């Protein structure tokens, strides 16, 4: 052991060269993480940021979403699973599977709501068409039985007993 002992402190940005002088242990610098506002990413000036977009192209999305062929964000799903503590341990495939299921449900709902809007000769999907799509589909209705959609209304339904009955000769059978 003729070589001198070197104290190496690694920084995430650059790697220091070893020296013969012992260096003091430094704490990791996390001040840049704490200075961001809690509202989210960005510079705090409001408005939309370009996020992951390149100068002349589309947003590339997260790597795991792209690998799985999904539109829904796998990374965000993973973060929310961990933050909300649904379980103490979360596997690698869990956020991918959950994002895939959510994407399928949204695609199914949007397809049915789009059909309902086309039937009513509208180009926009509004809450009414979401309600019609959910309540006319047996499985979605079962899944979202306890859900109320604001400004969604109800299915058109009149009980048969409430409808007037026609009697003989075209007169109403009910008399006062």
PDB file of C-alpha atoms in Angstrom:
ATOM      1  CA  UNK A   1       0.000   0.000   0.000  1.00  0.00           C
ATOM      2  CA  UNK A   2       2.474   2.620  -1.192  1.00  0.00           C
ATOM      3  CA  UNK A   3      -0.293   4.751  -2.709  1.00  0.00           C
ATOM      4  CA  UNK A   4      -1.692   7.598  -0.576  1.00  0.00           C
ATOM      5  CA  UNK A   5      -5.326   7.459   0.563  1.00  0.00           C
ATOM      6  CA  UNK A   6      -7.549   9.832  -1.357  1.00  0.00           C
ATOM      7  CA  UNK A   7     -10.756  11.338  -0.094  1.00  0.00           C
ATOM      8  CA  UNK A   8     -13.121  11.663  -3.043  1.00  0.00           C
ATOM      9  CA  UNK A   9     -16.280  13.730  -2.811  1.00  0.00           C
ATOM     10  CA  UNK A  10     -18.548  13.326  -5.800  1.00  0.00           C
ATOM     11  CA  UNK A  11     -20.837  16.035  -6.985  1.00  0.00           C
ATOM     12  CA  UNK A  12     -23.724  15.217  -9.289  1.00  0.00           C
ATOM     13  CA  UNK A  13     -22.690  17.859 -11.828  1.00  0.00           C
ATOM     14  CA  UNK A  14     -18.898  17.301 -12.006  1.00  0.00           C
ATOM     15  CA  UNK A  15     -16.423  14.806 -10.654  1.00  0.00           C
ATOM     16  CA  UNK A  16     -13.541  16.195  -8.599  1.00  0.00           C
ATOM     17  CA  UNK A  17     -10.009  14.954  -9.189  1.00  0.00           C
ATOM     18  CA  UNK A  18      -8.443  13.163  -6.226  1.00  0.00           C
ATOM     19  CA  UNK A  19      -5.957  15.157  -4.183  1.00  0.00           C
ATOM     20  CA  UNK A  20      -3.579  14.280  -1.408  1.00  0.00           C
ATOM     21  CA  UNK A  21      -5.266  16.724   0.938  1.00  0.00           C
ATOM     22  CA  UNK A  22      -8.237  15.431   2.910  1.00  0.00           C
ATOM     23  CA  UNK A  23     -11.432  17.254   1.999  1.00  0.00           C
ATOM     24  CA  UNK A  24     -14.258  18.091   4.353  1.00  0.00           C
ATOM     25  CA  UNK A  25     -17.491  16.201   3.865  1.00  0.00           C
ATOM     26  CA  UNK A  26     -20.090  18.493   2.314  1.00  0.00           C
ATOM     27  CA  UNK A  27     -23.807  18.130   2.512  1.00  0.00           C
ATOM     28  CA  UNK A  28     -25.695  17.593  -0.720  1.00  0.00           C
ATOM     29  CA  UNK A  29     -27.069  20.792  -2.171  1.00  0.00           C
ATOM     30  CA  UNK A  30     -30.852  20.591  -2.313  1.00  0.00           C
ATOM     31  CA  UNK A  31     -31.582  24.301  -2.067  1.00  0.00           C
ATOM     32  CA  UNK A  32     -32.532  24.448  -5.756  1.00  0.00           C
ATOM     33  CA  UNK A  33     -35.277  21.891  -5.142  1.00  0.00           C
ATOM     34  CA  UNK A  34     -36.775  23.790  -2.240  1.00  0.00           C
ATOM     35  CA  UNK A  35     -36.853  27.139  -3.982  1.00  0.00           C
ATOM     36  CA  UNK A  36     -39.464  26.020  -6.519  1.00  0.00           C
ATOM     37  CA  UNK A  37     -43.071  26.944  -5.738  1.00  0.00           C
ATOM     38  CA  UNK A  38     -45.367  24.100  -4.756  1.00  0.00           C
ATOM     39  CA  UNK A  39     -47.736  24.843  -7.635  1.00  0.00           C
ATOM     40  CA  UNK A  40     -45.739  22.824 -10.120  1.00  0.00           C
ATOM     41  CA  UNK A  41     -42.975  23.067 -12.658  1.00  0.00           C
ATOM     42  CA  UNK A  42     -41.874  26.151 -14.469  1.00  0.00           C
ATOM     43  CA  UNK A  43     -40.467  29.534 -13.641  1.00  0.00           C
ATOM     44  CA  UNK A  44     -43.484  30.774 -11.690  1.00  0.00           C
ATOM     45  CA  UNK A  45     -44.525  33.264 -14.359  1.00  0.00           C
ATOM     46  CA  UNK A  46     -47.703  31.412 -15.293  1.00  0.00           C
ATOM     47  CA  UNK A  47     -48.707  30.419 -18.765  1.00  0.00           C
ATOM     48  CA  UNK A  48     -47.823  27.240 -20.527  1.00  0.00           C
ATOM     49  CA  UNK A  49     -44.280  26.017 -20.691  1.00  0.00           C
ATOM     50  CA  UNK A  50     -42.929  23.975 -23.546  1.00  0.00           C
ATOM     51  CA  UNK A  51     -42.341  21.045 -21.194  1.00  0.00           C
ATOM     52  CA  UNK A  52     -40.711  18.196 -23.095  1.00  0.00           C
ATOM     53  CA  UNK A  53     -41.243  19.697 -26.526  1.00  0.00           C
ATOM     54  CA  UNK A  54     -38.411  20.186 -28.937  1.00  0.00           C
ATOM     55  CA  UNK A  55     -38.040  23.363 -30.965  1.00  0.00           C
ATOM     56  CA  UNK A  56     -39.638  22.055 -34.138  1.00  0.00           C
ATOM     57  CA  UNK A  57     -41.340  18.802 -33.220  1.00  0.00           C
ATOM     58  CA  UNK A  58     -43.785  17.006 -30.998  1.00  0.00           C
ATOM     59  CA  UNK A  59     -43.401  16.226 -27.316  1.00  0.00           C
ATOM     60  CA  UNK A  60     -41.562  12.966 -26.904  1.00  0.00           C
ATOM     61  CA  UNK A  61     -43.275  11.833 -23.676  1.00  0.00           C
ATOM     62  CA  UNK A  62     -41.727   9.780 -20.916  1.00  0.00           C
ATOM     63  CA  UNK A  63     -39.544   6.823 -21.746  1.00  0.00           C
ATOM     64  CA  UNK A  64     -41.713   4.253 -19.987  1.00  0.00           C
ATOM     65  CA  UNK A  65     -44.894   5.476 -21.669  1.00  0.00           C
ATOM     66  CA  UNK A  66     -43.186   5.340 -25.041  1.00  0.00           C
ATOM     67  CA  UNK A  67     -41.807   1.850 -24.412  1.00  0.00           C
ATOM     68  CA  UNK A  68     -45.250   0.602 -23.384  1.00  0.00           C
ATOM     69  CA  UNK A  69     -46.912   2.328 -26.352  1.00  0.00           C
ATOM     70  CA  UNK A  70     -49.140   4.416 -24.096  1.00  0.00           C
ATOM     71  CA  UNK A  71     -50.360   7.997 -24.156  1.00  0.00           C
ATOM     72  CA  UNK A  72     -51.026   8.157 -20.421  1.00  0.00           C
ATOM     73  CA  UNK A  73     -47.981   9.095 -18.308  1.00  0.00           C
ATOM     74  CA  UNK A  74     -46.421   6.084 -16.593  1.00  0.00           C
ATOM     75  CA  UNK A  75     -43.999   8.222 -14.580  1.00  0.00           C
ATOM     76  CA  UNK A  76     -46.754  10.402 -13.155  1.00  0.00           C
ATOM     77  CA  UNK A  77     -48.829   7.315 -12.344  1.00  0.00           C
ATOM     78  CA  UNK A  78     -45.844   5.860 -10.502  1.00  0.00           C
ATOM     79  CA  UNK A  79     -45.272   9.109  -8.583  1.00  0.00           C
ATOM     80  CA  UNK A  80     -48.924   9.325  -7.546  1.00  0.00           C
ATOM     81  CA  UNK A  81     -48.985   5.676  -6.458  1.00  0.00           C
ATOM     82  CA  UNK A  82     -45.975   6.301  -4.240  1.00  0.00           C
ATOM     83  CA  UNK A  83     -47.066   9.681  -2.880  1.00  0.00           C
ATOM     84  CA  UNK A  84     -50.567   8.582  -1.926  1.00  0.00           C
ATOM     85  CA  UNK A  85     -49.236   5.468  -0.153  1.00  0.00           C
ATOM     86  CA  UNK A  86     -51.764   2.975  -1.510  1.00  0.00           C
ATOM     87  CA  UNK A  87     -49.253   0.270  -0.626  1.00  0.00           C
ATOM     88  CA  UNK A  88     -45.894   0.180   1.095  1.00  0.00           C
ATOM     89  CA  UNK A  89     -44.261  -1.442  -1.936  1.00  0.00           C
ATOM     90  CA  UNK A  90     -45.039  -0.859  -5.608  1.00  0.00           C
ATOM     91  CA  UNK A  91     -43.663  -3.051  -8.390  1.00  0.00           C
ATOM     92  CA  UNK A  92     -42.149  -1.838 -11.651  1.00  0.00           C
ATOM     93  CA  UNK A  93     -45.069  -3.021 -13.775  1.00  0.00           C
ATOM     94  CA  UNK A  94     -47.831  -1.605 -11.553  1.00  0.00           C
ATOM     95  CA  UNK A  95     -47.814   1.983 -12.904  1.00  0.00           C
ATOM     96  CA  UNK A  96     -47.548   0.710 -16.489  1.00  0.00           C
ATOM     97  CA  UNK A  97     -50.551  -1.571 -16.027  1.00  0.00           C
ATOM     98  CA  UNK A  98     -52.579   1.116 -14.265  1.00  0.00           C
ATOM     99  CA  UNK A  99     -51.794   3.699 -16.956  1.00  0.00           C
ATOM    100  CA  UNK A 100     -52.837   1.202 -19.644  1.00  0.00           C
ATOM    101  CA  UNK A 101     -56.144   0.471 -17.889  1.00  0.00           C
ATOM    102  CA  UNK A 102     -56.887   4.180 -17.417  1.00  0.00           C
ATOM    103  CA  UNK A 103     -56.044   4.902 -21.053  1.00  0.00           C
ATOM    104  CA  UNK A 104     -58.381   2.112 -22.209  1.00  0.00           C
ATOM    105  CA  UNK A 105     -61.253   3.381 -20.038  1.00  0.00           C
ATOM    106  CA  UNK A 106     -60.827   6.960 -21.272  1.00  0.00           C
ATOM    107  CA  UNK A 107     -60.664   5.820 -24.910  1.00  0.00           C
ATOM    108  CA  UNK A 108     -63.832   3.737 -24.467  1.00  0.00           C
ATOM    109  CA  UNK A 109     -65.695   6.587 -22.786  1.00  0.00           C
ATOM    110  CA  UNK A 110     -64.606   9.149 -25.379  1.00  0.00           C
ATOM    111  CA  UNK A 111     -65.616   6.871 -28.229  1.00  0.00           C
ATOM    112  CA  UNK A 112     -69.119   6.378 -26.810  1.00  0.00           C
ATOM    113  CA  UNK A 113     -69.487  10.082 -25.982  1.00  0.00           C
ATOM    114  CA  UNK A 114     -68.295  10.991 -29.485  1.00  0.00           C
ATOM    115  CA  UNK A 115     -70.951   8.699 -30.953  1.00  0.00           C
ATOM    116  CA  UNK A 116     -73.597  10.351 -28.749  1.00  0.00           C
ATOM    117  CA  UNK A 117     -72.503  13.818 -29.868  1.00  0.00           C
ATOM    118  CA  UNK A 118     -72.578  12.735 -33.524  1.00  0.00           C
ATOM    119  CA  UNK A 119     -76.102  11.325 -33.036  1.00  0.00           C
ATOM    120  CA  UNK A 120     -77.183  14.741 -31.749  1.00  0.00           C
ATOM    121  CA  UNK A 121     -75.405  16.485 -34.647  1.00  0.00           C
ATOM    122  CA  UNK A 122     -72.890  18.269 -32.417  1.00  0.00           C
ATOM    123  CA  UNK A 123     -69.156  18.503 -32.929  1.00  0.00           C
ATOM    124  CA  UNK A 124     -68.236  18.946 -29.276  1.00  0.00           C
ATOM    125  CA  UNK A 125     -68.474  16.455 -26.431  1.00  0.00           C
ATOM    126  CA  UNK A 126     -70.192  18.073 -23.458  1.00  0.00           C
ATOM    127  CA  UNK A 127     -71.094  16.625 -20.032  1.00  0.00           C
ATOM    128  CA  UNK A 128     -74.539  15.598 -21.313  1.00  0.00           C
ATOM    129  CA  UNK A 129     -72.979  13.267 -23.893  1.00  0.00           C
ATOM    130  CA  UNK A 130     -70.662  11.788 -21.269  1.00  0.00           C
ATOM    131  CA  UNK A 131     -73.679  11.000 -19.110  1.00  0.00           C
ATOM    132  CA  UNK A 132     -75.574   9.457 -22.021  1.00  0.00           C
ATOM    133  CA  UNK A 133     -72.530   7.347 -22.933  1.00  0.00           C
ATOM    134  CA  UNK A 134     -72.043   6.090 -19.375  1.00  0.00           C
ATOM    135  CA  UNK A 135     -75.693   5.351 -18.599  1.00  0.00           C
ATOM    136  CA  UNK A 136     -76.367   3.593 -21.915  1.00  0.00           C
ATOM    137  CA  UNK A 137     -73.368   1.268 -21.512  1.00  0.00           C
ATOM    138  CA  UNK A 138     -74.001  -1.545 -19.046  1.00  0.00           C
ATOM    139  CA  UNK A 139     -70.400  -1.988 -17.846  1.00  0.00           C
ATOM    140  CA  UNK A 140     -69.564   1.713 -17.585  1.00  0.00           C
ATOM    141  CA  UNK A 141     -72.843   2.307 -15.769  1.00  0.00           C
ATOM    142  CA  UNK A 142     -71.938  -0.382 -13.244  1.00  0.00           C
ATOM    143  CA  UNK A 143     -68.421   1.050 -12.799  1.00  0.00           C
ATOM    144  CA  UNK A 144     -69.624   4.648 -12.421  1.00  0.00           C
ATOM    145  CA  UNK A 145     -72.898   3.958 -10.616  1.00  0.00           C
ATOM    146  CA  UNK A 146     -72.161   6.352  -7.746  1.00  0.00           C
ATOM    147  CA  UNK A 147     -70.785   9.134  -9.937  1.00  0.00           C
ATOM    148  CA  UNK A 148     -72.693  12.339 -10.672  1.00  0.00           C
ATOM    149  CA  UNK A 149     -71.498  14.415 -13.624  1.00  0.00           C
ATOM    150  CA  UNK A 150     -72.142  18.140 -13.297  1.00  0.00           C
ATOM    151  CA  UNK A 151     -74.540  19.433 -16.002  1.00  0.00           C
ATOM    152  CA  UNK A 152     -74.963  15.868 -17.215  1.00  0.00           C
ATOM    153  CA  UNK A 153     -78.695  15.465 -16.702  1.00  0.00           C
ATOM    154  CA  UNK A 154     -80.424  12.081 -16.629  1.00  0.00           C
ATOM    155  CA  UNK A 155     -81.502   9.516 -19.193  1.00  0.00           C
ATOM    156  CA  UNK A 156     -84.821  10.336 -20.821  1.00  0.00           C
ATOM    157  CA  UNK A 157     -87.297   7.942 -19.239  1.00  0.00           C
ATOM    158  CA  UNK A 158     -91.056   8.202 -18.661  1.00  0.00           C
ATOM    159  CA  UNK A 159     -92.803   5.473 -16.678  1.00  0.00           C
ATOM    160  CA  UNK A 160     -95.495   3.700 -18.690  1.00  0.00           C
ATOM    161  CA  UNK A 161     -98.067   4.119 -15.934  1.00  0.00           C
ATOM    162  CA  UNK A 162     -97.778   7.895 -16.220  1.00  0.00           C
ATOM    163  CA  UNK A 163     -98.604   7.957 -19.912  1.00  0.00           C
ATOM    164  CA  UNK A 164    -102.270   8.594 -20.784  1.00  0.00           C
ATOM    165  CA  UNK A 165    -104.212   5.584 -21.972  1.00  0.00           C
ATOM    166  CA  UNK A 166    -106.471   5.898 -24.973  1.00  0.00           C
ATOM    167  CA  UNK A 167    -109.987   4.519 -24.534  1.00  0.00           C
ATOM    168  CA  UNK A 168    -112.722   3.621 -27.020  1.00  0.00           C
ATOM    169  CA  UNK A 169    -113.492   6.146 -29.732  1.00  0.00           C
ATOM    170  CA  UNK A 170    -110.252   8.044 -29.220  1.00  0.00           C
ATOM    171  CA  UNK A 171    -111.418   9.551 -25.923  1.00  0.00           C
ATOM    172  CA  UNK A 172    -109.373   9.332 -22.783  1.00  0.00           C
ATOM    173  CA  UNK A 173    -110.410   6.517 -20.465  1.00  0.00           C
ATOM    174  CA  UNK A 174    -109.715   8.605 -17.372  1.00  0.00           C
ATOM    175  CA  UNK A 175    -112.629  10.731 -16.306  1.00  0.00           C
ATOM    176  CA  UNK A 176    -113.039  13.181 -13.487  1.00  0.00           C
TER     177      UNK A 176
END
